[in-house]
CSV table of C-alpha atoms and ligand atoms in Angstrom, one decimal:
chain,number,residue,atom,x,y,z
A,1,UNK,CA,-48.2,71.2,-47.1
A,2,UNK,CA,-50.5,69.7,-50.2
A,3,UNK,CA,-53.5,68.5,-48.2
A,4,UNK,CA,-54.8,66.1,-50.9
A,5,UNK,CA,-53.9,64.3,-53.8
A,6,UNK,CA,-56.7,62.9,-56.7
A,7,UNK,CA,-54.8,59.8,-57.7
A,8,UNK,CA,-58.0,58.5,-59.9
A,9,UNK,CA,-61.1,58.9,-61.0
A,10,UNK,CA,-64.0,56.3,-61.8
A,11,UNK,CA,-66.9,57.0,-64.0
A,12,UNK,CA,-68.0,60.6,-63.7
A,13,UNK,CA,-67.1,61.7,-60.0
A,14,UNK,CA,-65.8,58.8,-57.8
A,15,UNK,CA,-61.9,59.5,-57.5
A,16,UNK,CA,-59.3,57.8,-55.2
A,17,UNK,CA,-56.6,60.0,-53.8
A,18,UNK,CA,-54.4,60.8,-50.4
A,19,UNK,CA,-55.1,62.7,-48.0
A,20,UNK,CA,-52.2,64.0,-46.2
A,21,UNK,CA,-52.4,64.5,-42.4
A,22,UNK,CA,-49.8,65.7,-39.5
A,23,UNK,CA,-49.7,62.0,-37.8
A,24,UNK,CA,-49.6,60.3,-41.8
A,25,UNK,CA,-51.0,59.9,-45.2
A,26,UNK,CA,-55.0,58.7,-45.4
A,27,UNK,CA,-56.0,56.6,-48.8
A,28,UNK,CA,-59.8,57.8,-49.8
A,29,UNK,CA,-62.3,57.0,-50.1
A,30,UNK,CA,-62.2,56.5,-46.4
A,31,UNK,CA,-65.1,55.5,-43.8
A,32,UNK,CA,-64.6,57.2,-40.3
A,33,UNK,CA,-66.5,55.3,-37.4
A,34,UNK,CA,-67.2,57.3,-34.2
A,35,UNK,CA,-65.8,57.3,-31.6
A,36,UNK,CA,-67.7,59.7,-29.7
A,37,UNK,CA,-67.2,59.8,-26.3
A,38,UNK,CA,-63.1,58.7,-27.2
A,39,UNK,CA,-63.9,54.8,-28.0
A,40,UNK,CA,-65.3,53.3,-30.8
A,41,UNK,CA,-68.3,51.4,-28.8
A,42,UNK,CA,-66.9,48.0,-27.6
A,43,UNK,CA,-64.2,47.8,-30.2
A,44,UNK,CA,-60.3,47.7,-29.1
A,45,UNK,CA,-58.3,50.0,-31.4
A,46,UNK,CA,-56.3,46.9,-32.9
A,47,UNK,CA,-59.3,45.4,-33.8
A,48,UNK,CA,-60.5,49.1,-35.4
A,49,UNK,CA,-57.3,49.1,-37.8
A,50,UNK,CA,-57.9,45.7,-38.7
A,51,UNK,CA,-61.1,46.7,-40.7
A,52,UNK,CA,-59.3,49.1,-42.7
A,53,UNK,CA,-60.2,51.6,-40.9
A,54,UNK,CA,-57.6,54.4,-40.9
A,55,UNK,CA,-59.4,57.7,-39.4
A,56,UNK,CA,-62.0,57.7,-36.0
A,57,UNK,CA,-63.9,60.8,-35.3
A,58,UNK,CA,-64.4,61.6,-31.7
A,59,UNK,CA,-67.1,64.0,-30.6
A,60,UNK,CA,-65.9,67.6,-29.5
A,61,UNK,CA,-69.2,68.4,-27.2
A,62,UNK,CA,-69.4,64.8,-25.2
A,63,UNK,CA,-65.9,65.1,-25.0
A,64,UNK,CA,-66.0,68.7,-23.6
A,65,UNK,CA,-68.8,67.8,-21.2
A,66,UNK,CA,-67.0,64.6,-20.1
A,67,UNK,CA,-64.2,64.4,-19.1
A,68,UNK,CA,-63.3,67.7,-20.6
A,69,UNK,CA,-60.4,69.2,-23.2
A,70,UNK,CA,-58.4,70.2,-19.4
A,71,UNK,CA,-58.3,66.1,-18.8
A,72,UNK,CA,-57.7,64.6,-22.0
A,73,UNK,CA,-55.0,66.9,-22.5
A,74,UNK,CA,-53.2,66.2,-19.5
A,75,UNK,CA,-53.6,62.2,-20.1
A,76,UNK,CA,-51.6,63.5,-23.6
A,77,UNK,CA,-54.0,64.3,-25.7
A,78,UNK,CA,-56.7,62.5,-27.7
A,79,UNK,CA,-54.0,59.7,-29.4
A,80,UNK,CA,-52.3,58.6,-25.8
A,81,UNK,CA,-56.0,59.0,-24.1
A,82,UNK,CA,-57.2,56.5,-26.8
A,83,UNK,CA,-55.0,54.7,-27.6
A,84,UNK,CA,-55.6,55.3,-31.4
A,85,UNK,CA,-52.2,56.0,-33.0
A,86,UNK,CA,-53.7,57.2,-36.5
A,87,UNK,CA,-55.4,60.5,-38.0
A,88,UNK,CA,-58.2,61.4,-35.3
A,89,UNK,CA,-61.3,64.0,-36.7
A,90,UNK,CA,-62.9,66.1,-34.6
A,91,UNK,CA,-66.4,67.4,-35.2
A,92,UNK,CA,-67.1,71.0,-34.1
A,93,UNK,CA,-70.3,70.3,-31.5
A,94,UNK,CA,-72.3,71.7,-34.4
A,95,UNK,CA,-74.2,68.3,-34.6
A,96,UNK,CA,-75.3,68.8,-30.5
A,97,UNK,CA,-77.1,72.1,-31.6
A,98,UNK,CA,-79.5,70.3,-33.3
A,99,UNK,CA,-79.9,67.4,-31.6
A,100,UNK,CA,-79.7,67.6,-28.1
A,101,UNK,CA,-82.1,68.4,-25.5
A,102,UNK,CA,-80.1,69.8,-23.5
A,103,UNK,CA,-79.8,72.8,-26.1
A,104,UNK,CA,-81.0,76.4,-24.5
A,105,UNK,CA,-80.7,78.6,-27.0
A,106,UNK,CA,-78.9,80.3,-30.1
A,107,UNK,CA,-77.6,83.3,-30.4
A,108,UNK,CA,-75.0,85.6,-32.6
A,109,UNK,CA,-72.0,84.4,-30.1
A,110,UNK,CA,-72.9,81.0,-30.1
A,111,UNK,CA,-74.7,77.9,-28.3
A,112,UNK,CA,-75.9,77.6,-24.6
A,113,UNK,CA,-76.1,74.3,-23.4
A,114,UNK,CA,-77.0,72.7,-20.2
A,115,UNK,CA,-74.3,70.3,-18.4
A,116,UNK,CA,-76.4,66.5,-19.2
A,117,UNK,CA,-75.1,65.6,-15.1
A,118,UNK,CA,-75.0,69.0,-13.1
A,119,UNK,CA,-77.1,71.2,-14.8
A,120,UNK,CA,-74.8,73.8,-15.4
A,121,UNK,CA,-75.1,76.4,-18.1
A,122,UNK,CA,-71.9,76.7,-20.8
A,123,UNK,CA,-71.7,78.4,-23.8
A,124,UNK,CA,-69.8,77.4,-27.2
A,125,UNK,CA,-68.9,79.8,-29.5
A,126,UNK,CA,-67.4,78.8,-32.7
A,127,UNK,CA,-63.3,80.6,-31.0
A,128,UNK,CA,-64.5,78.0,-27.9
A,129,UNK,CA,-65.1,75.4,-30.1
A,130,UNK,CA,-61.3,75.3,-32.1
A,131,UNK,CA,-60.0,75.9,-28.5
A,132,UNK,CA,-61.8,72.7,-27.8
A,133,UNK,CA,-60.5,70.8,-30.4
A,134,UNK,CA,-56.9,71.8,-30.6
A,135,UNK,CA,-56.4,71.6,-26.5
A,136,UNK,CA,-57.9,68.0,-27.2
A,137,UNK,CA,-55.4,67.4,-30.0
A,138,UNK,CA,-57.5,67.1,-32.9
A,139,UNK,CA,-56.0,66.3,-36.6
A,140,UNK,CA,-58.8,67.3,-38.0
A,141,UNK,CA,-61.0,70.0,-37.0
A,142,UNK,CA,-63.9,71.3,-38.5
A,143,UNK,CA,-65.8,74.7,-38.1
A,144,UNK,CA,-68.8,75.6,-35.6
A,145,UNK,CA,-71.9,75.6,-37.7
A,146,UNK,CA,-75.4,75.8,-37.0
A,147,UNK,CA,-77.3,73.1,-38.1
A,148,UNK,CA,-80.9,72.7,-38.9
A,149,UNK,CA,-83.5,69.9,-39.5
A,150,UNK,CA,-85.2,69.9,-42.5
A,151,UNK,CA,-89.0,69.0,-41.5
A,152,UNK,CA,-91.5,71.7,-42.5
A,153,UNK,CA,-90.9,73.9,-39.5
A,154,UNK,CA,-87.4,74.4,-39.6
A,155,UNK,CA,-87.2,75.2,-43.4
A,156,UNK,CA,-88.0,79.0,-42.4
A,157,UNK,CA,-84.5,78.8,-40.2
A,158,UNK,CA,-82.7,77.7,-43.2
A,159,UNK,CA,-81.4,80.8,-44.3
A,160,UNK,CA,-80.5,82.1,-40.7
A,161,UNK,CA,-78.4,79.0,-40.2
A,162,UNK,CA,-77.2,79.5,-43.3
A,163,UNK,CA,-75.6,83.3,-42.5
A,164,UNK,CA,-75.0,82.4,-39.5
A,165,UNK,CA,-72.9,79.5,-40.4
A,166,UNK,CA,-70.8,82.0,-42.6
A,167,UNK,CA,-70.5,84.0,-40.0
A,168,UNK,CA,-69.2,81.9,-37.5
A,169,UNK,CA,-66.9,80.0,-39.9
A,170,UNK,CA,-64.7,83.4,-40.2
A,171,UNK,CA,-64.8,83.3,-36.5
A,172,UNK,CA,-63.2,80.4,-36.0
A,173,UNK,CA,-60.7,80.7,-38.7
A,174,UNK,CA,-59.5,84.0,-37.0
A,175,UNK,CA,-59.5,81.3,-33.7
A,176,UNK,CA,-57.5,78.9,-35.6
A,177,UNK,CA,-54.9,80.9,-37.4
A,178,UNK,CA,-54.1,82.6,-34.0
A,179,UNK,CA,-53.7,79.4,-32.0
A,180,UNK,CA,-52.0,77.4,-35.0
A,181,UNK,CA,-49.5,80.1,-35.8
A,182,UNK,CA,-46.5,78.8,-33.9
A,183,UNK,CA,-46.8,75.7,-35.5
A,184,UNK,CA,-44.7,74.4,-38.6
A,185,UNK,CA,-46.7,73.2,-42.2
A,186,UNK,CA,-46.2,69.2,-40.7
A,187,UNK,CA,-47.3,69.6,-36.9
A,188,UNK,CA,-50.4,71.8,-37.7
A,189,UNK,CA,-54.0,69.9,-37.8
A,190,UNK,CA,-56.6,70.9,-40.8
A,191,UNK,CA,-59.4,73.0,-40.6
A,192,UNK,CA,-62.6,72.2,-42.6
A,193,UNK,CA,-65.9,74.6,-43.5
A,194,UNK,CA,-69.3,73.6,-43.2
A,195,UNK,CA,-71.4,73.6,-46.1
A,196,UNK,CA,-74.7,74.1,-45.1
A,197,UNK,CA,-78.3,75.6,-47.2
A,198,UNK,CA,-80.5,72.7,-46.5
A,199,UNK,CA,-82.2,70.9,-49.4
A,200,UNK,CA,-82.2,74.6,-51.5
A,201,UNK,CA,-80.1,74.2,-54.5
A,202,UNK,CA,-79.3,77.6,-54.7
A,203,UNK,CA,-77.8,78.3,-50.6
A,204,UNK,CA,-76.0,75.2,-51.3
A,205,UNK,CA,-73.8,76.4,-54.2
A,206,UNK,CA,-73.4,79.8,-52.5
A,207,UNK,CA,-72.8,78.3,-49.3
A,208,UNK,CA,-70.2,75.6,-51.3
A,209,UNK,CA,-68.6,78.9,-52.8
A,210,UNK,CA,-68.0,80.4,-49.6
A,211,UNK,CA,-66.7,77.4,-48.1
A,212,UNK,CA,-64.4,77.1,-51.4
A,213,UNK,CA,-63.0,80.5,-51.1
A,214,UNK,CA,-62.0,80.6,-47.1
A,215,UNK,CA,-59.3,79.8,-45.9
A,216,UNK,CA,-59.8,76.1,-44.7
A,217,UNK,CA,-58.1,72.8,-45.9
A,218,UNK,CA,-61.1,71.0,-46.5
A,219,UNK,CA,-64.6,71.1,-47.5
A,220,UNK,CA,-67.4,69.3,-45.3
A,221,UNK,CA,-70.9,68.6,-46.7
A,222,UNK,CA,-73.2,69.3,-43.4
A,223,UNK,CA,-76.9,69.2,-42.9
A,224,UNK,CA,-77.9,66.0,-44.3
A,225,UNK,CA,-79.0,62.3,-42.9
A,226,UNK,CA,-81.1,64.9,-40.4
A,227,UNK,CA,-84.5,63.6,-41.8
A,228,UNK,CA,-85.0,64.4,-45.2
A,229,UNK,CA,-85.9,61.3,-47.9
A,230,UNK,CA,-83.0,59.3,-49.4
A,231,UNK,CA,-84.3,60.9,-52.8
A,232,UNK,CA,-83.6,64.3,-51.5
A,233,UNK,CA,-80.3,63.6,-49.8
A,234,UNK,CA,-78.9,62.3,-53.1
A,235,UNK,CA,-80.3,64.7,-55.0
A,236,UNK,CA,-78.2,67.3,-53.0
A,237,UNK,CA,-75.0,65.0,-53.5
A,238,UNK,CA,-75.9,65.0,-57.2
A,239,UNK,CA,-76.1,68.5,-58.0
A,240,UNK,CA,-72.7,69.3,-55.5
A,241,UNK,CA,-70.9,66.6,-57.7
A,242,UNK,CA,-69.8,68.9,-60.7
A,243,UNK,CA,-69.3,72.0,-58.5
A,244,UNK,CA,-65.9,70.8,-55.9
A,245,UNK,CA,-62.8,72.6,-55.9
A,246,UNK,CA,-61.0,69.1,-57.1
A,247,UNK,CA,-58.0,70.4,-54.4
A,248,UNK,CA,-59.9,70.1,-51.9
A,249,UNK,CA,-60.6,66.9,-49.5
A,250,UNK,CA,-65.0,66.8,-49.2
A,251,UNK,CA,-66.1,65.6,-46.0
A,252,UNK,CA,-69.9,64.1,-45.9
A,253,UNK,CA,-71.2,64.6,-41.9
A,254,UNK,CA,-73.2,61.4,-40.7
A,255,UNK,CA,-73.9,58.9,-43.6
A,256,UNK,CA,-73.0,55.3,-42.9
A,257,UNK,CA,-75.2,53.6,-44.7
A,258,UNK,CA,-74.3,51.1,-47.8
A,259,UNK,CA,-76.5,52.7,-50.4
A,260,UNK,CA,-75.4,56.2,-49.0
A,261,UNK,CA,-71.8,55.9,-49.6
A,262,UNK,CA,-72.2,54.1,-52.9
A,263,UNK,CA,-73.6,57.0,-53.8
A,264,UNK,CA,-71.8,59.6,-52.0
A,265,UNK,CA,-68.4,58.3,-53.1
A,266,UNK,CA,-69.5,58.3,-56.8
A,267,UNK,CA,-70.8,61.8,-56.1
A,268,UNK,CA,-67.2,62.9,-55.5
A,269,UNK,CA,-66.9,62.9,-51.8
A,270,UNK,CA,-63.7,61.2,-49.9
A,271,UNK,CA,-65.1,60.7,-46.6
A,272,UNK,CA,-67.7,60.4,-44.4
A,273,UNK,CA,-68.4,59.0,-40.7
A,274,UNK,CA,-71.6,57.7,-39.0
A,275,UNK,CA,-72.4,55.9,-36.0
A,276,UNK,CA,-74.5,53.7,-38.4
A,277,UNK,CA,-72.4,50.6,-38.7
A,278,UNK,CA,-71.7,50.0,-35.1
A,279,UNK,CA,-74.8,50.7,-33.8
A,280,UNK,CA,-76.5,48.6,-36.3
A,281,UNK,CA,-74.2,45.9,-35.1
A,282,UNK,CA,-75.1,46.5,-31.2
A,283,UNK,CA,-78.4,46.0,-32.3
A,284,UNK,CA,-77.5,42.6,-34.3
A,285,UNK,CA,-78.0,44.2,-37.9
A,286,UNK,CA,-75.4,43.2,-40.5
A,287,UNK,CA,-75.2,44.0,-43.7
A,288,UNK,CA,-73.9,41.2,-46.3
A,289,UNK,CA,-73.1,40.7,-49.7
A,290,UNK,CA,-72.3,42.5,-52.8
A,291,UNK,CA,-76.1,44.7,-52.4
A,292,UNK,CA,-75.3,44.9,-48.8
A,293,UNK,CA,-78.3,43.1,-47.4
A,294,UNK,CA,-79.7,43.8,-44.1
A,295,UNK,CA,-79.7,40.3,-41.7
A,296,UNK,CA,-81.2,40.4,-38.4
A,297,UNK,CA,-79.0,37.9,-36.8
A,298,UNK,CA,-81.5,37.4,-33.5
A,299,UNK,CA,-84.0,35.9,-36.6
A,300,UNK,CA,-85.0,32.0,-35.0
A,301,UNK,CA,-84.2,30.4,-38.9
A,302,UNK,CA,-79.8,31.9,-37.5
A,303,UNK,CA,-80.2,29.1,-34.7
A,304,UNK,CA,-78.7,26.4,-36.4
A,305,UNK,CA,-76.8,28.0,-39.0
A,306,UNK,CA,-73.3,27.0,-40.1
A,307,UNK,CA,-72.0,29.8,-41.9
A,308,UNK,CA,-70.1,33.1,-41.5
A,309,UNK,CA,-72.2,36.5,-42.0
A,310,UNK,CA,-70.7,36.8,-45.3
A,311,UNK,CA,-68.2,34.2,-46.4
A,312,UNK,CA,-66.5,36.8,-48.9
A,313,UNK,CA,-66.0,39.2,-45.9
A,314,UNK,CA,-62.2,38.7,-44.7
A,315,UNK,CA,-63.1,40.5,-41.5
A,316,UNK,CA,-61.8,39.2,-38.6
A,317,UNK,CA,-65.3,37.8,-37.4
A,318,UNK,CA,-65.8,36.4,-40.8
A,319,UNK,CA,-62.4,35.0,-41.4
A,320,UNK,CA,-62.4,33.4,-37.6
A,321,UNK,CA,-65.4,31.7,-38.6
A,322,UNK,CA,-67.7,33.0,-35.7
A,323,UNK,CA,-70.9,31.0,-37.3
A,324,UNK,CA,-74.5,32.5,-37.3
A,325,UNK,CA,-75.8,30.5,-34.9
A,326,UNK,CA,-73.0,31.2,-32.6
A,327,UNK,CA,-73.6,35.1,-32.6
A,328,UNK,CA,-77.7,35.0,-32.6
A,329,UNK,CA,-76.7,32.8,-29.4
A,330,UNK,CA,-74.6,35.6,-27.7
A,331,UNK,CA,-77.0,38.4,-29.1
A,332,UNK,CA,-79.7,36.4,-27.2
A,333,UNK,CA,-78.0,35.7,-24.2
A,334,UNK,CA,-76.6,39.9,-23.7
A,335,UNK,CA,-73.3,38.8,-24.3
A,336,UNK,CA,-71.4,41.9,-25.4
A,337,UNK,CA,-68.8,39.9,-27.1
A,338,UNK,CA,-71.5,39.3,-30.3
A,339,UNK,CA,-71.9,43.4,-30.4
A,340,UNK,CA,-68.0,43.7,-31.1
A,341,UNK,CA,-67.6,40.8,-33.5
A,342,UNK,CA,-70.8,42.4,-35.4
A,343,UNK,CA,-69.0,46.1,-35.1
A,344,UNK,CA,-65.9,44.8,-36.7
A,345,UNK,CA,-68.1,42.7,-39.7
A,346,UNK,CA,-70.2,46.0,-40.2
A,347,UNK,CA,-66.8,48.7,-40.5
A,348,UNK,CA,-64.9,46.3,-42.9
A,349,UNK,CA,-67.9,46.1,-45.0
A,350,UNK,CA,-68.0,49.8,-45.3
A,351,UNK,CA,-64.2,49.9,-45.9
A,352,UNK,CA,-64.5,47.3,-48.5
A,353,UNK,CA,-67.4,49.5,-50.5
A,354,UNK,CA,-64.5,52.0,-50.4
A,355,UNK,CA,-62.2,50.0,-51.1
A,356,UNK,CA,-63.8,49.1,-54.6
A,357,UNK,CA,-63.3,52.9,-55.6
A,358,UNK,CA,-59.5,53.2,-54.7
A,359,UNK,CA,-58.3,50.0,-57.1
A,360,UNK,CA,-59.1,51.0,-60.4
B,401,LIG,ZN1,-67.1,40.0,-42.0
């Protein structure tokens, strides 16, 4: 099966194109919202789509901890447990290595973690982690890698990650070949490699080239939005741009902000995911307008206001005309209500940014 089609390109990088999935076809660029624990926080799947929306990622360790893969599975798998008909993406736990602390330690055949609620010691390895996301009935899985910050400290682990990320990405395509093989071209989900190498020009395009030349469907840009400066994030985007196998679908881990996926999108990659624009939105940020400006909608001079977060938005919040005033109100008061209809604002403004790319 042809995983992805470049339909256009814009200016140097940006390109518009279809990705093609086992449960349907997926117009990029596309933003992913997380669903981590198997619901995207305090917004109904109907109300997901309606944004645009056309992929959620859920998280493979949460989901593994609770309720676990054995559960999920018998409630029918991640798409009757959610209720999300469309292409569901799977990250591999990789993410949990670095920043959970209930991590105990690395080794060559994997992760130990500690159970958040009974304590209990379980190991991922990258074979456990594909078991994981195929017994959950992932889409789209993507390889065990080990991630790691990039603060002063962890910049001498750089290059053991980065091995060790190789390593275990030929582990887990062993894993998936031999639990995929009885499936036909349409029913089987896609596999994606981690590009790791931190903010080291040189690990990155050896670590891209690696990625480039396994046998995986997809490429995903890891390691990033895990500290580092804007500057230094984009100037990892930058220098990747010319270097993609144009075949290939590019993945960017964990950047949801405006700025980021300008930028990302004209750097060449097709999607991303981040937990960004809904959490923002719990919190009563919104971003609005054509710069994407940051409103605080608990601010006192919202009490009386009229108008819509963005009256060029057609989100449903927007196009309902749920006024300023109404949702620094329900912010103030704890009403959950203004945390959705702030959620769905925040995902079609993300969708519309990527939108922009796919028309012309
Ligand atoms: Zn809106």
């Amino acid at each position: 099966m042809l995983v992805f089609e470049e339909v256009n390109r814009k200016g140097d990088y940006a390109r518009s194109g279809i990705l093609h999935t086992r449960v349907g076809d997926v117009l990029t660029p596309t933003f992913m919202p997380d669903g981590t624990r198997g619901a995207v926080k305090s917004v109904s799947p109907e109300l997901v789509y309606s944004t645009g929306v056309q992929i959620v990622l859920a998280n493979t360790y949460h989901l593994h901890m609770m309720p676990g893969e054995d559960i999920v599975s018998k409630l029918g798998g991640l798409h009757e447990f959610t209720r999300f008909s469309g292409p569901i993406l799977t990250d591999s736990g990789g993410f949990q290595v670095f920043s959970l602390k209930s991590l105990r330690k690395i080794t060559e055949e994997g992760v130990e973690f500690k159970h958040p609620i009974t304590g209990e010691i379980r190991l991922i390895t990258p074979e456990k982690s594909i078991q994981i996301q195929l017994a959950l009935g992932s889409d789209l899985t993507v390889a065990f890698d080990h991630l790691t910050g990039l603060s002063e400290k962890d910049r001498g682990t750089t290059k053991e990650a980065f091995d060790r990320t190789h390593r275990w990405l030929e582990r887990c395509i062993v894993e998936f070949r031999r639990l995929t093989s009885g499936m036909s071209v349409t029913e089987r989900p896609l596999l994606f490699g981690v590009v790791q190498g931190g903010l080291d020009h040189e690990l990155r395009q050896k670590s891209l080239e690696i990625i480039q030349n396994s046998d995986v469907d997809g490429t995903a840009i890891g390691g990033l939005s895990v500290g580092e400066t804007r500057n230094e994030m984009h100037d990892i985007l930058d220098f990747l741009a010319p270097l993609y196998n144009p075949e290939r679908p590019r993945f960017l881990l964990g950047v949801g902000d405006p700025v980021d996926v300008r930028k990302a999108i004209e750097c060449g990659i097709d999607m991303m995911d981040c937990v960004m624009p809904t959490r923002n939105a719990r919190h009563a940020t919104v971003w609005s307008g054509p710069d994407s400006k940051r409103l605080h909608l608990t601010n006192a001079k919202y009490l009386d206001d009229d108008t819509v977060i963005d009256e060029v938005c057609d989100c449903y919040s927007c196009t309902k005309g749920f006024s300023k005033g109404f949702l620094r109100h329900q912010f103030k008061v704890g009403e959950p209500l203004a945390g959705t209809l702030a959620s769905v604002h925040n995902l079609r403004h993300l969708v519309r940014i990527c939108e922009e790319y796919r028309t012309n």
